[in-house]
């Protein structure tokens, strides 16, 4: 791995460079904030002062742990490494399979050769990771998004790479409710308490970005403000928020909400203009733990209306033509495997179109955690023994949808 003529770089400090020189690697240098010849050259996490593909060996030490720009540092390290060059990382993180895979994803052009536990100078337990840069990988390709590289073959979710770490998380999640609830409005509160959030099960560090996508967001207070901002455990990370909402009645509010990007479209399987139906409903609170906001002017829930017209003859009477976009393709353009992506989906039955599309395109591989409200002909609270005529799907079909997602390696929760 190393010889006297090897070009070696230490990111942890001058002491490591001195140690390598004492071992006979006479050209070893360290990267520091200030230049200090002959051992240290000036550089930072997002700009290492070396040409592309020029370094044989990098000892990162615990530089990733201390860096505020881990992804940038990882990209720079991969850039300066020669093909077949080696990188050694020490970290106090990566203790579970999920965070280990997250760290690996920061180095898409490198392969992991070895992972083992070792002791730090202070007696703490560290993980030592040894990587090698793949031969034939150009430096320019090291910055390529992994959103496409993580999908192979025909891009179906069954071909998502590195799914084992996600299945281990799913094994720890709350079980799916197998029997249809007789009183779903009660099951909601019980199920919310049982949900095991991914950040409570694993370290979500070593990610480039943190993204929350609310599909069918309605008002800011419906779930972004009342649930995600206040209740979702974020491990001190700042999330970019995207609100997908086709109903123009809610659009003006988002202009005043910092940190939220509004996508004023209907989530769909392709880009086109659709008929959007606003169902009538009394003013008041939406039933469910993920909404505390009143409906403006008694506005009901919106949904895409099929070409065949209203389902089972049930219609609110208010129809709008709205632009729709391909959610799967947008997701693949916007995020990558290096990002931590949380999605909530409440689309009034359109989930039976969107989820298969996300699976078929492999875009579902990019979602780390999904909160899905599945709409079916549930028992009505007002009328014992009577099912809602609003939807044709059954609870069994919803359960199949949830099961297929978990089988694909997606941590999905039943949201009501």
mmCIF file of C-alpha atoms in Angstrom:
data_model
loop_
_atom_site.group_PDB
_atom_site.id
_atom_site.type_symbol
_atom_site.label_atom_id
_atom_site.label_comp_id
_atom_site.label_asym_id
_atom_site.label_seq_id
_atom_site.Cartn_x
_atom_site.Cartn_y
_atom_site.Cartn_z
ATOM 1 C CA UNK A 1 0.000 0.000 0.000
ATOM 2 C CA UNK A 2 2.833 2.411 0.886
ATOM 3 C CA UNK A 3 6.413 2.852 -0.257
ATOM 4 C CA UNK A 4 9.123 5.459 0.207
ATOM 5 C CA UNK A 5 8.019 7.208 -2.988
ATOM 6 C CA UNK A 6 4.291 7.205 -2.206
ATOM 7 C CA UNK A 7 2.538 10.558 -2.231
ATOM 8 C CA UNK A 8 0.728 10.460 1.124
ATOM 9 C CA UNK A 9 -1.579 13.081 2.637
ATOM 10 C CA UNK A 10 -2.817 13.288 6.226
ATOM 11 C CA UNK A 11 -6.021 15.177 6.995
ATOM 12 C CA UNK A 12 -5.839 14.692 10.745
ATOM 13 C CA UNK A 13 -2.759 16.785 11.529
ATOM 14 C CA UNK A 14 1.008 17.111 11.335
ATOM 15 C CA UNK A 15 1.614 14.347 13.891
ATOM 16 C CA UNK A 16 0.264 11.731 11.486
ATOM 17 C CA UNK A 17 2.449 13.071 8.668
ATOM 18 C CA UNK A 18 5.506 12.923 10.923
ATOM 19 C CA UNK A 19 4.652 9.338 11.884
ATOM 20 C CA UNK A 20 4.463 8.334 8.214
ATOM 21 C CA UNK A 21 7.825 9.973 7.523
ATOM 22 C CA UNK A 22 9.342 8.046 10.402
ATOM 23 C CA UNK A 23 8.006 4.875 8.781
ATOM 24 C CA UNK A 24 9.852 5.749 5.577
ATOM 25 C CA UNK A 25 7.172 7.576 3.574
ATOM 26 C CA UNK A 26 9.362 10.630 3.156
ATOM 27 C CA UNK A 27 6.947 12.737 1.091
ATOM 28 C CA UNK A 28 4.036 12.591 3.562
ATOM 29 C CA UNK A 29 2.380 15.959 4.253
ATOM 30 C CA UNK A 30 -0.538 17.159 6.344
ATOM 31 C CA UNK A 31 -3.326 19.589 5.464
ATOM 32 C CA UNK A 32 -3.872 22.405 7.962
ATOM 33 C CA UNK A 33 -5.533 25.808 8.072
ATOM 34 C CA UNK A 34 -2.124 27.473 7.958
ATOM 35 C CA UNK A 35 0.903 26.454 5.939
ATOM 36 C CA UNK A 36 3.791 25.148 8.064
ATOM 37 C CA UNK A 37 6.614 23.730 5.919
ATOM 38 C CA UNK A 38 7.841 21.139 5.503
ATOM 39 C CA UNK A 39 5.075 19.086 7.143
ATOM 40 C CA UNK A 40 1.863 21.044 6.539
ATOM 41 C CA UNK A 41 0.265 22.681 3.501
ATOM 42 C CA UNK A 42 -2.693 25.074 3.684
ATOM 43 C CA UNK A 43 -6.129 23.773 2.746
ATOM 44 C CA UNK A 44 -9.683 23.215 3.945
ATOM 45 C CA UNK A 45 -12.524 20.714 3.752
ATOM 46 C CA UNK A 46 -13.820 21.923 0.401
ATOM 47 C CA UNK A 47 -10.486 22.625 -1.284
ATOM 48 C CA UNK A 48 -7.549 20.289 -0.799
ATOM 49 C CA UNK A 49 -4.428 21.786 -2.454
ATOM 50 C CA UNK A 50 -3.556 18.862 -4.722
ATOM 51 C CA UNK A 51 -4.195 18.085 -8.416
ATOM 52 C CA UNK A 52 -6.731 15.502 -9.520
ATOM 53 C CA UNK A 53 -5.621 11.864 -9.208
ATOM 54 C CA UNK A 54 -2.258 12.755 -7.678
ATOM 55 C CA UNK A 55 -2.250 11.095 -4.231
ATOM 56 C CA UNK A 56 -1.485 7.439 -3.471
ATOM 57 C CA UNK A 57 -2.603 7.335 0.148
ATOM 58 C CA UNK A 58 -4.807 9.478 2.405
ATOM 59 C CA UNK A 59 -4.972 9.078 6.150
ATOM 60 C CA UNK A 60 -8.122 10.967 7.130
ATOM 61 C CA UNK A 61 -7.948 10.105 10.811
ATOM 62 C CA UNK A 62 -11.039 11.578 12.472
ATOM 63 C CA UNK A 63 -11.292 14.464 10.022
ATOM 64 C CA UNK A 64 -14.809 13.439 8.964
ATOM 65 C CA UNK A 65 -16.016 13.485 12.572
ATOM 66 C CA UNK A 66 -14.739 17.018 13.135
ATOM 67 C CA UNK A 67 -15.713 18.437 9.742
ATOM 68 C CA UNK A 68 -18.820 20.575 9.297
ATOM 69 C CA UNK A 69 -18.723 19.799 5.571
ATOM 70 C CA UNK A 70 -18.306 16.034 5.551
ATOM 71 C CA UNK A 71 -19.645 15.503 2.043
ATOM 72 C CA UNK A 72 -17.362 18.184 0.582
ATOM 73 C CA UNK A 73 -14.342 16.705 2.334
ATOM 74 C CA UNK A 74 -15.228 13.235 1.046
ATOM 75 C CA UNK A 75 -15.594 14.557 -2.508
ATOM 76 C CA UNK A 76 -12.235 16.319 -2.334
ATOM 77 C CA UNK A 77 -10.487 13.242 -0.932
ATOM 78 C CA UNK A 78 -11.857 11.103 -3.752
ATOM 79 C CA UNK A 79 -10.868 13.729 -6.319
ATOM 80 C CA UNK A 80 -7.181 13.844 -5.404
ATOM 81 C CA UNK A 81 -6.754 10.070 -5.078
ATOM 82 C CA UNK A 82 -5.151 8.066 -7.854
ATOM 83 C CA UNK A 83 -7.021 5.028 -9.188
ATOM 84 C CA UNK A 84 -6.156 2.120 -6.859
ATOM 85 C CA UNK A 85 -5.170 4.675 -4.198
ATOM 86 C CA UNK A 86 -6.145 4.020 -0.578
ATOM 87 C CA UNK A 87 -7.988 6.001 2.090
ATOM 88 C CA UNK A 88 -8.097 5.241 5.825
ATOM 89 C CA UNK A 89 -10.854 6.777 7.964
ATOM 90 C CA UNK A 90 -11.305 6.637 11.732
ATOM 91 C CA UNK A 91 -14.710 7.536 13.122
ATOM 92 C CA UNK A 92 -16.648 7.347 16.347
ATOM 93 C CA UNK A 93 -19.790 6.975 14.221
ATOM 94 C CA UNK A 94 -20.823 4.299 11.719
ATOM 95 C CA UNK A 95 -21.733 1.981 14.575
ATOM 96 C CA UNK A 96 -24.834 0.611 12.865
ATOM 97 C CA UNK A 97 -25.371 -0.742 9.360
ATOM 98 C CA UNK A 98 -27.389 2.288 8.273
ATOM 99 C CA UNK A 99 -24.789 4.920 9.210
ATOM 100 C CA UNK A 100 -21.988 2.734 7.839
ATOM 101 C CA UNK A 101 -23.734 2.626 4.468
ATOM 102 C CA UNK A 102 -24.311 6.400 4.657
ATOM 103 C CA UNK A 103 -20.588 6.929 5.124
ATOM 104 C CA UNK A 104 -19.808 4.598 2.221
ATOM 105 C CA UNK A 105 -22.220 6.521 -0.009
ATOM 106 C CA UNK A 106 -20.106 9.654 0.469
ATOM 107 C CA UNK A 107 -17.403 7.871 -1.554
ATOM 108 C CA UNK A 108 -19.216 6.509 -4.644
ATOM 109 C CA UNK A 109 -15.947 5.995 -6.549
ATOM 110 C CA UNK A 110 -14.303 4.051 -3.712
ATOM 111 C CA UNK A 111 -14.808 0.491 -2.557
ATOM 112 C CA UNK A 112 -14.702 -0.543 1.102
ATOM 113 C CA UNK A 113 -11.920 -3.057 1.712
ATOM 114 C CA UNK A 114 -12.083 -3.423 5.477
ATOM 115 C CA UNK A 115 -14.084 -2.277 8.488
ATOM 116 C CA UNK A 116 -13.095 -3.049 12.057
ATOM 117 C CA UNK A 117 -13.243 -1.657 15.571
ATOM 118 C CA UNK A 118 -10.094 -0.205 17.111
ATOM 119 C CA UNK A 119 -9.113 1.859 20.135
ATOM 120 C CA UNK A 120 -8.426 5.583 19.980
ATOM 121 C CA UNK A 121 -5.639 7.350 21.822
ATOM 122 C CA UNK A 122 -8.074 8.331 24.560
ATOM 123 C CA UNK A 123 -9.292 4.767 24.978
ATOM 124 C CA UNK A 124 -12.522 5.342 23.054
ATOM 125 C CA UNK A 125 -13.810 2.781 20.584
ATOM 126 C CA UNK A 126 -13.435 3.834 16.959
ATOM 127 C CA UNK A 127 -14.238 2.238 13.630
ATOM 128 C CA UNK A 128 -11.419 1.984 11.108
ATOM 129 C CA UNK A 129 -12.454 1.945 7.454
ATOM 130 C CA UNK A 130 -10.079 1.258 4.573
ATOM 131 C CA UNK A 131 -11.187 2.260 1.052
ATOM 132 C CA UNK A 132 -9.621 1.830 -2.379
ATOM 133 C CA UNK A 133 -10.439 3.957 -5.393
ATOM 134 C CA UNK A 134 -11.751 1.920 -8.293
ATOM 135 C CA UNK A 135 -9.383 1.638 -11.235
ATOM 136 C CA UNK A 136 -10.541 3.510 -14.321
ATOM 137 C CA UNK A 137 -12.539 6.086 -12.329
ATOM 138 C CA UNK A 138 -11.778 9.625 -13.466
ATOM 139 C CA UNK A 139 -11.626 12.433 -10.943
ATOM 140 C CA UNK A 140 -14.538 14.231 -12.593
ATOM 141 C CA UNK A 141 -16.795 11.234 -12.019
ATOM 142 C CA UNK A 142 -16.242 11.314 -8.266
ATOM 143 C CA UNK A 143 -18.679 14.205 -7.958
ATOM 144 C CA UNK A 144 -21.434 12.501 -9.947
ATOM 145 C CA UNK A 145 -24.718 12.194 -8.082
ATOM 146 C CA UNK A 146 -25.429 8.715 -6.790
ATOM 147 C CA UNK A 147 -29.131 9.039 -7.515
ATOM 148 C CA UNK A 148 -28.526 7.250 -10.804
ATOM 149 C CA UNK A 149 -25.597 5.073 -9.774
ATOM 150 C CA UNK A 150 -27.613 3.539 -6.956
ATOM 151 C CA UNK A 151 -30.155 2.282 -9.482
ATOM 152 C CA UNK A 152 -29.205 -0.408 -11.931
ATOM 153 C CA UNK A 153 -30.700 -2.802 -14.427
ATOM 154 C CA UNK A 154 -34.228 -1.719 -15.290
ATOM 155 C CA UNK A 155 -34.193 0.734 -12.355
ATOM 156 C CA UNK A 156 -36.908 -1.067 -10.394
ATOM 157 C CA UNK A 157 -36.774 -0.862 -6.616
ATOM 158 C CA UNK A 158 -35.911 -4.566 -6.544
ATOM 159 C CA UNK A 159 -32.572 -3.500 -8.023
ATOM 160 C CA UNK A 160 -31.748 -0.891 -5.379
ATOM 161 C CA UNK A 161 -28.174 -1.433 -4.295
ATOM 162 C CA UNK A 162 -27.215 -1.910 -0.667
ATOM 163 C CA UNK A 163 -30.702 -2.661 0.659
ATOM 164 C CA UNK A 164 -29.573 -4.823 3.587
ATOM 165 C CA UNK A 165 -28.971 -1.846 5.868
ATOM 166 C CA UNK A 166 -32.526 -0.622 5.255
ATOM 167 C CA UNK A 167 -34.047 -4.044 5.879
ATOM 168 C CA UNK A 168 -32.281 -4.141 9.243
ATOM 169 C CA UNK A 169 -33.999 -0.884 10.144
ATOM 170 C CA UNK A 170 -37.364 -2.239 8.979
ATOM 171 C CA UNK A 171 -36.900 -5.255 11.250
ATOM 172 C CA UNK A 172 -36.838 -2.808 14.180
ATOM 173 C CA UNK A 173 -39.895 -0.830 13.040
ATOM 174 C CA UNK A 174 -43.417 -1.111 14.386
ATOM 175 C CA UNK A 175 -45.394 -3.945 12.742
ATOM 176 C CA UNK A 176 -48.007 -3.166 10.123
ATOM 177 C CA UNK A 177 -51.623 -3.374 11.280
ATOM 178 C CA UNK A 178 -52.763 -6.600 9.639
ATOM 179 C CA UNK A 179 -56.478 -6.461 10.429
ATOM 180 C CA UNK A 180 -58.664 -3.626 9.210
ATOM 181 C CA UNK A 181 -59.460 -1.282 12.123
ATOM 182 C CA UNK A 182 -63.139 -1.154 12.989
ATOM 183 C CA UNK A 183 -62.617 2.402 14.250
ATOM 184 C CA UNK A 184 -59.763 3.910 12.212
ATOM 185 C CA UNK A 185 -60.134 7.301 13.902
ATOM 186 C CA UNK A 186 -59.088 5.607 17.169
ATOM 187 C CA UNK A 187 -56.383 3.449 15.598
ATOM 188 C CA UNK A 188 -54.707 6.648 14.401
ATOM 189 C CA UNK A 189 -53.811 7.853 17.870
ATOM 190 C CA UNK A 190 -52.633 4.424 18.937
ATOM 191 C CA UNK A 191 -50.496 3.892 15.845
ATOM 192 C CA UNK A 192 -48.866 7.329 16.075
ATOM 193 C CA UNK A 193 -47.604 6.421 19.543
ATOM 194 C CA UNK A 194 -46.157 3.140 18.249
ATOM 195 C CA UNK A 195 -44.235 4.605 15.314
ATOM 196 C CA UNK A 196 -40.476 4.125 15.516
ATOM 197 C CA UNK A 197 -38.800 6.945 13.632
ATOM 198 C CA UNK A 198 -35.658 6.149 11.688
ATOM 199 C CA UNK A 199 -33.511 8.728 13.566
ATOM 200 C CA UNK A 200 -34.503 6.939 16.779
ATOM 201 C CA UNK A 201 -33.189 3.655 15.359
ATOM 202 C CA UNK A 202 -29.950 4.736 13.666
ATOM 203 C CA UNK A 203 -27.416 7.522 13.278
ATOM 204 C CA UNK A 204 -28.403 9.676 10.284
ATOM 205 C CA UNK A 205 -25.066 11.469 10.131
ATOM 206 C CA UNK A 206 -22.732 11.233 7.125
ATOM 207 C CA UNK A 207 -25.400 12.614 4.785
ATOM 208 C CA UNK A 208 -24.873 15.411 2.280
ATOM 209 C CA UNK A 209 -28.320 17.000 2.725
ATOM 210 C CA UNK A 210 -31.458 16.486 4.787
ATOM 211 C CA UNK A 211 -34.715 16.782 2.847
ATOM 212 C CA UNK A 212 -38.401 16.583 3.770
ATOM 213 C CA UNK A 213 -40.968 16.264 0.964
ATOM 214 C CA UNK A 214 -44.625 16.765 1.902
ATOM 215 C CA UNK A 215 -46.764 15.426 -0.944
ATOM 216 C CA UNK A 216 -50.280 16.751 -0.493
ATOM 217 C CA UNK A 217 -49.111 19.363 1.995
ATOM 218 C CA UNK A 218 -52.238 21.550 2.156
ATOM 219 C CA UNK A 219 -51.552 24.426 4.575
ATOM 220 C CA UNK A 220 -48.203 24.877 6.306
ATOM 221 C CA UNK A 221 -49.827 24.001 9.614
ATOM 222 C CA UNK A 222 -51.407 20.780 8.362
ATOM 223 C CA UNK A 223 -48.268 18.696 8.856
ATOM 224 C CA UNK A 224 -45.102 20.704 8.153
ATOM 225 C CA UNK A 225 -45.604 23.126 11.024
ATOM 226 C CA UNK A 226 -47.629 20.999 13.426
ATOM 227 C CA UNK A 227 -45.879 17.651 13.043
ATOM 228 C CA UNK A 228 -42.597 17.644 11.130
ATOM 229 C CA UNK A 229 -41.133 20.836 12.572
ATOM 230 C CA UNK A 230 -42.163 20.016 16.139
ATOM 231 C CA UNK A 231 -42.186 16.243 16.487
ATOM 232 C CA UNK A 232 -39.942 14.536 13.942
ATOM 233 C CA UNK A 233 -36.525 13.731 15.522
ATOM 234 C CA UNK A 234 -33.855 15.421 13.402
ATOM 235 C CA UNK A 235 -30.640 14.734 15.368
ATOM 236 C CA UNK A 236 -29.844 18.474 15.189
ATOM 237 C CA UNK A 237 -29.799 18.537 11.383
ATOM 238 C CA UNK A 238 -31.455 21.292 9.343
ATOM 239 C CA UNK A 239 -33.871 20.028 6.703
ATOM 240 C CA UNK A 240 -34.763 21.493 3.343
ATOM 241 C CA UNK A 241 -38.552 21.333 3.024
ATOM 242 C CA UNK A 242 -40.564 20.908 -0.185
ATOM 243 C CA UNK A 243 -44.348 21.327 -0.065
ATOM 244 C CA UNK A 244 -46.236 19.726 -2.962
ATOM 245 C CA UNK A 245 -49.747 21.196 -3.114
ATOM 246 C CA UNK A 246 -51.973 21.730 -6.158
ATOM 247 C CA UNK A 247 -54.807 23.617 -4.451
ATOM 248 C CA UNK A 248 -54.168 27.357 -5.034
ATOM 249 C CA UNK A 249 -56.119 28.213 -1.878
ATOM 250 C CA UNK A 250 -53.003 27.306 0.119
ATOM 251 C CA UNK A 251 -50.297 28.819 -2.085
ATOM 252 C CA UNK A 252 -50.175 32.392 -0.768
ATOM 253 C CA UNK A 253 -49.381 31.234 2.761
ATOM 254 C CA UNK A 254 -46.104 29.628 1.699
ATOM 255 C CA UNK A 255 -44.679 32.927 0.455
ATOM 256 C CA UNK A 256 -44.090 33.898 4.094
ATOM 257 C CA UNK A 257 -42.668 30.566 5.251
ATOM 258 C CA UNK A 258 -38.890 30.505 5.399
ATOM 259 C CA UNK A 259 -37.080 27.314 4.525
ATOM 260 C CA UNK A 260 -40.002 25.883 2.538
ATOM 261 C CA UNK A 261 -40.088 25.526 -1.245
ATOM 262 C CA UNK A 262 -43.610 25.301 -2.654
ATOM 263 C CA UNK A 263 -44.220 23.086 -5.673
ATOM 264 C CA UNK A 264 -47.678 24.307 -6.794
ATOM 265 C CA UNK A 265 -48.556 21.186 -8.747
ATOM 266 C CA UNK A 266 -50.347 17.894 -8.373
ATOM 267 C CA UNK A 267 -48.023 14.937 -7.823
ATOM 268 C CA UNK A 268 -48.567 12.539 -10.691
ATOM 269 C CA UNK A 269 -46.921 9.907 -12.919
ATOM 270 C CA UNK A 270 -46.121 12.306 -15.792
ATOM 271 C CA UNK A 271 -46.136 15.984 -16.663
ATOM 272 C CA UNK A 272 -49.560 17.107 -17.866
ATOM 273 C CA UNK A 273 -52.616 19.176 -16.955
ATOM 274 C CA UNK A 274 -55.259 17.371 -14.904
ATOM 275 C CA UNK A 275 -58.668 17.930 -13.388
ATOM 276 C CA UNK A 276 -58.350 18.475 -9.648
ATOM 277 C CA UNK A 277 -61.411 17.927 -7.474
ATOM 278 C CA UNK A 278 -61.969 19.785 -4.181
ATOM 279 C CA UNK A 279 -64.194 17.668 -1.986
ATOM 280 C CA UNK A 280 -66.691 19.508 0.148
ATOM 281 C CA UNK A 281 -66.215 19.404 3.905
ATOM 282 C CA UNK A 282 -67.257 21.314 6.977
ATOM 283 C CA UNK A 283 -64.916 23.827 8.519
ATOM 284 C CA UNK A 284 -62.933 22.553 11.419
ATOM 285 C CA UNK A 285 -59.975 20.418 12.201
ATOM 286 C CA UNK A 286 -58.952 17.540 10.049
ATOM 287 C CA UNK A 287 -59.139 14.380 12.085
ATOM 288 C CA UNK A 288 -55.679 12.978 12.685
ATOM 289 C CA UNK A 289 -52.511 13.641 14.615
ATOM 290 C CA UNK A 290 -50.735 15.128 11.636
ATOM 291 C CA UNK A 291 -53.053 18.127 11.304
ATOM 292 C CA UNK A 292 -54.093 20.851 13.685
ATOM 293 C CA UNK A 293 -54.882 23.487 11.086
ATOM 294 C CA UNK A 294 -58.393 24.597 10.208
ATOM 295 C CA UNK A 295 -59.504 24.260 6.626
ATOM 296 C CA UNK A 296 -59.753 27.703 5.030
ATOM 297 C CA UNK A 297 -63.394 28.483 4.421
ATOM 298 C CA UNK A 298 -64.415 24.919 5.151
ATOM 299 C CA UNK A 299 -62.292 23.673 2.255
ATOM 300 C CA UNK A 300 -62.223 19.888 1.854
ATOM 301 C CA UNK A 301 -59.415 17.653 0.659
ATOM 302 C CA UNK A 302 -58.232 17.829 -2.952
ATOM 303 C CA UNK A 303 -57.598 14.899 -5.262
ATOM 304 C CA UNK A 304 -56.920 14.145 -8.892
ATOM 305 C CA UNK A 305 -60.123 13.241 -10.685
ATOM 306 C CA UNK A 306 -59.949 10.392 -13.167
ATOM 307 C CA UNK A 307 -61.130 10.727 -16.742
ATOM 308 C CA UNK A 308 -64.084 8.503 -15.896
ATOM 309 C CA UNK A 309 -65.408 11.165 -13.546
ATOM 310 C CA UNK A 310 -66.316 11.029 -9.894
ATOM 311 C CA UNK A 311 -65.710 7.805 -8.037
ATOM 312 C CA UNK A 312 -68.957 5.950 -7.327
ATOM 313 C CA UNK A 313 -70.825 9.103 -8.278
ATOM 314 C CA UNK A 314 -69.474 11.065 -5.310
ATOM 315 C CA UNK A 315 -68.396 14.571 -6.318
ATOM 316 C CA UNK A 316 -67.945 17.877 -4.539
ATOM 317 C CA UNK A 317 -68.945 19.955 -7.530
ATOM 318 C CA UNK A 318 -65.754 22.069 -7.544
ATOM 319 C CA UNK A 319 -63.324 21.135 -10.294
ATOM 320 C CA UNK A 320 -60.113 22.869 -11.365
ATOM 321 C CA UNK A 321 -57.573 22.304 -14.101
ATOM 322 C CA UNK A 322 -54.126 22.180 -12.508
ATOM 323 C CA UNK A 323 -50.594 21.395 -13.706
ATOM 324 C CA UNK A 324 -49.232 18.019 -12.625
ATOM 325 C CA UNK A 325 -45.640 16.781 -12.575
ATOM 326 C CA UNK A 326 -43.848 13.446 -12.595
ATOM 327 C CA UNK A 327 -42.972 13.013 -8.914
ATOM 328 C CA UNK A 328 -40.587 10.115 -9.543
ATOM 329 C CA UNK A 329 -38.505 11.968 -12.126
ATOM 330 C CA UNK A 330 -38.422 15.115 -9.990
ATOM 331 C CA UNK A 331 -37.185 13.096 -7.026
ATOM 332 C CA UNK A 332 -34.400 11.514 -9.084
ATOM 333 C CA UNK A 333 -33.286 14.956 -10.289
ATOM 334 C CA UNK A 334 -33.467 16.574 -6.857
ATOM 335 C CA UNK A 335 -31.928 14.133 -4.368
ATOM 336 C CA UNK A 336 -29.358 11.354 -4.287
ATOM 337 C CA UNK A 337 -28.431 8.381 -2.146
ATOM 338 C CA UNK A 338 -26.078 10.718 -0.294
ATOM 339 C CA UNK A 339 -29.105 12.647 1.016
ATOM 340 C CA UNK A 340 -31.433 11.750 3.876
ATOM 341 C CA UNK A 341 -34.970 11.962 2.485
ATOM 342 C CA UNK A 342 -38.206 11.864 4.473
ATOM 343 C CA UNK A 343 -41.519 11.897 2.614
ATOM 344 C CA UNK A 344 -45.110 12.247 3.782
ATOM 345 C CA UNK A 345 -47.775 11.363 1.227
ATOM 346 C CA UNK A 346 -51.479 12.174 1.588
ATOM 347 C CA UNK A 347 -52.925 12.312 -1.926
ATOM 348 C CA UNK A 348 -56.492 11.083 -1.532
ATOM 349 C CA UNK A 349 -56.183 7.792 -3.415
ATOM 350 C CA UNK A 350 -53.547 8.775 -5.977
ATOM 351 C CA UNK A 351 -51.018 6.757 -3.961
ATOM 352 C CA UNK A 352 -52.150 3.712 -5.960
ATOM 353 C CA UNK A 353 -50.697 5.440 -9.045
ATOM 354 C CA UNK A 354 -47.693 7.174 -7.475
ATOM 355 C CA UNK A 355 -46.208 4.317 -5.438
ATOM 356 C CA UNK A 356 -46.007 1.841 -8.369
ATOM 357 C CA UNK A 357 -44.402 4.601 -10.448
ATOM 358 C CA UNK A 358 -41.833 5.306 -7.722
ATOM 359 C CA UNK A 359 -41.056 1.584 -7.505
ATOM 360 C CA UNK A 360 -40.874 1.026 -11.276
ATOM 361 C CA UNK A 361 -38.467 3.936 -11.798
ATOM 362 C CA UNK A 362 -36.363 3.100 -8.745
ATOM 363 C CA UNK A 363 -37.009 6.570 -7.311
ATOM 364 C CA UNK A 364 -38.337 4.919 -4.162
ATOM 365 C CA UNK A 365 -34.742 3.823 -3.461
ATOM 366 C CA UNK A 366 -33.949 7.459 -2.655
ATOM 367 C CA UNK A 367 -36.578 7.710 0.110
ATOM 368 C CA UNK A 368 -35.263 6.788 3.550
ATOM 369 C CA UNK A 369 -38.534 7.089 5.465
ATOM 370 C CA UNK A 370 -42.109 7.346 4.172
ATOM 371 C CA UNK A 371 -45.276 8.309 6.030
ATOM 372 C CA UNK A 372 -48.120 7.153 3.803
ATOM 373 C CA UNK A 373 -51.831 7.707 4.283
ATOM 374 C CA UNK A 374 -53.595 5.049 2.248
ATOM 375 C CA UNK A 375 -57.202 5.828 1.332
ATOM 376 C CA UNK A 376 -59.783 3.060 1.214
ATOM 377 C CA UNK A 377 -63.498 2.468 1.785
ATOM 378 C CA UNK A 378 -63.146 2.688 5.551
ATOM 379 C CA UNK A 379 -65.930 2.411 8.092
ATOM 380 C CA UNK A 380 -67.576 5.769 8.683
ATOM 381 C CA UNK A 381 -67.588 7.371 12.101
ATOM 382 C CA UNK A 382 -70.969 8.940 11.529
ATOM 383 C CA UNK A 383 -72.750 5.820 10.387
ATOM 384 C CA UNK A 384 -71.988 2.471 12.097
ATOM 385 C CA UNK A 385 -71.784 -0.410 9.630
ATOM 386 C CA UNK A 386 -71.541 1.884 6.596
ATOM 387 C CA UNK A 387 -68.400 2.268 4.502
ATOM 388 C CA UNK A 388 -67.284 5.491 2.873
ATOM 389 C CA UNK A 389 -68.372 5.661 -0.786
ATOM 390 C CA UNK A 390 -65.492 8.006 -1.588
ATOM 391 C CA UNK A 391 -62.915 5.302 -2.405
ATOM 392 C CA UNK A 392 -63.119 1.913 -4.086
ATOM 393 C CA UNK A 393 -59.863 0.493 -2.722
ATOM 394 C CA UNK A 394 -59.996 -1.893 0.233
ATOM 395 C CA UNK A 395 -57.895 -2.094 3.369
ATOM 396 C CA UNK A 396 -56.382 -5.292 1.983
ATOM 397 C CA UNK A 397 -55.118 -3.398 -1.056
ATOM 398 C CA UNK A 398 -53.615 -0.759 1.221
ATOM 399 C CA UNK A 399 -51.887 -3.450 3.253
ATOM 400 C CA UNK A 400 -50.432 -4.913 0.049
ATOM 401 C CA UNK A 401 -49.075 -1.467 -0.824
ATOM 402 C CA UNK A 402 -47.378 -1.082 2.564
ATOM 403 C CA UNK A 403 -45.999 -4.619 2.425
ATOM 404 C CA UNK A 404 -44.544 -4.137 -1.061
ATOM 405 C CA UNK A 405 -42.784 -0.981 0.111
ATOM 406 C CA UNK A 406 -41.209 -2.663 3.115
ATOM 407 C CA UNK A 407 -40.195 -5.618 0.949
ATOM 408 C CA UNK A 408 -38.466 -3.088 -1.330
ATOM 409 C CA UNK A 409 -36.436 -1.783 1.602
ATOM 410 C CA UNK A 410 -38.509 1.323 2.372
ATOM 411 C CA UNK A 411 -39.257 2.173 5.995
ATOM 412 C CA UNK A 412 -42.916 3.074 5.509
ATOM 413 C CA UNK A 413 -45.351 3.895 8.298
ATOM 414 C CA UNK A 414 -49.142 3.673 8.216
ATOM 415 C CA UNK A 415 -50.316 7.280 8.439
ATOM 416 C CA UNK A 416 -53.971 8.153 8.950
#
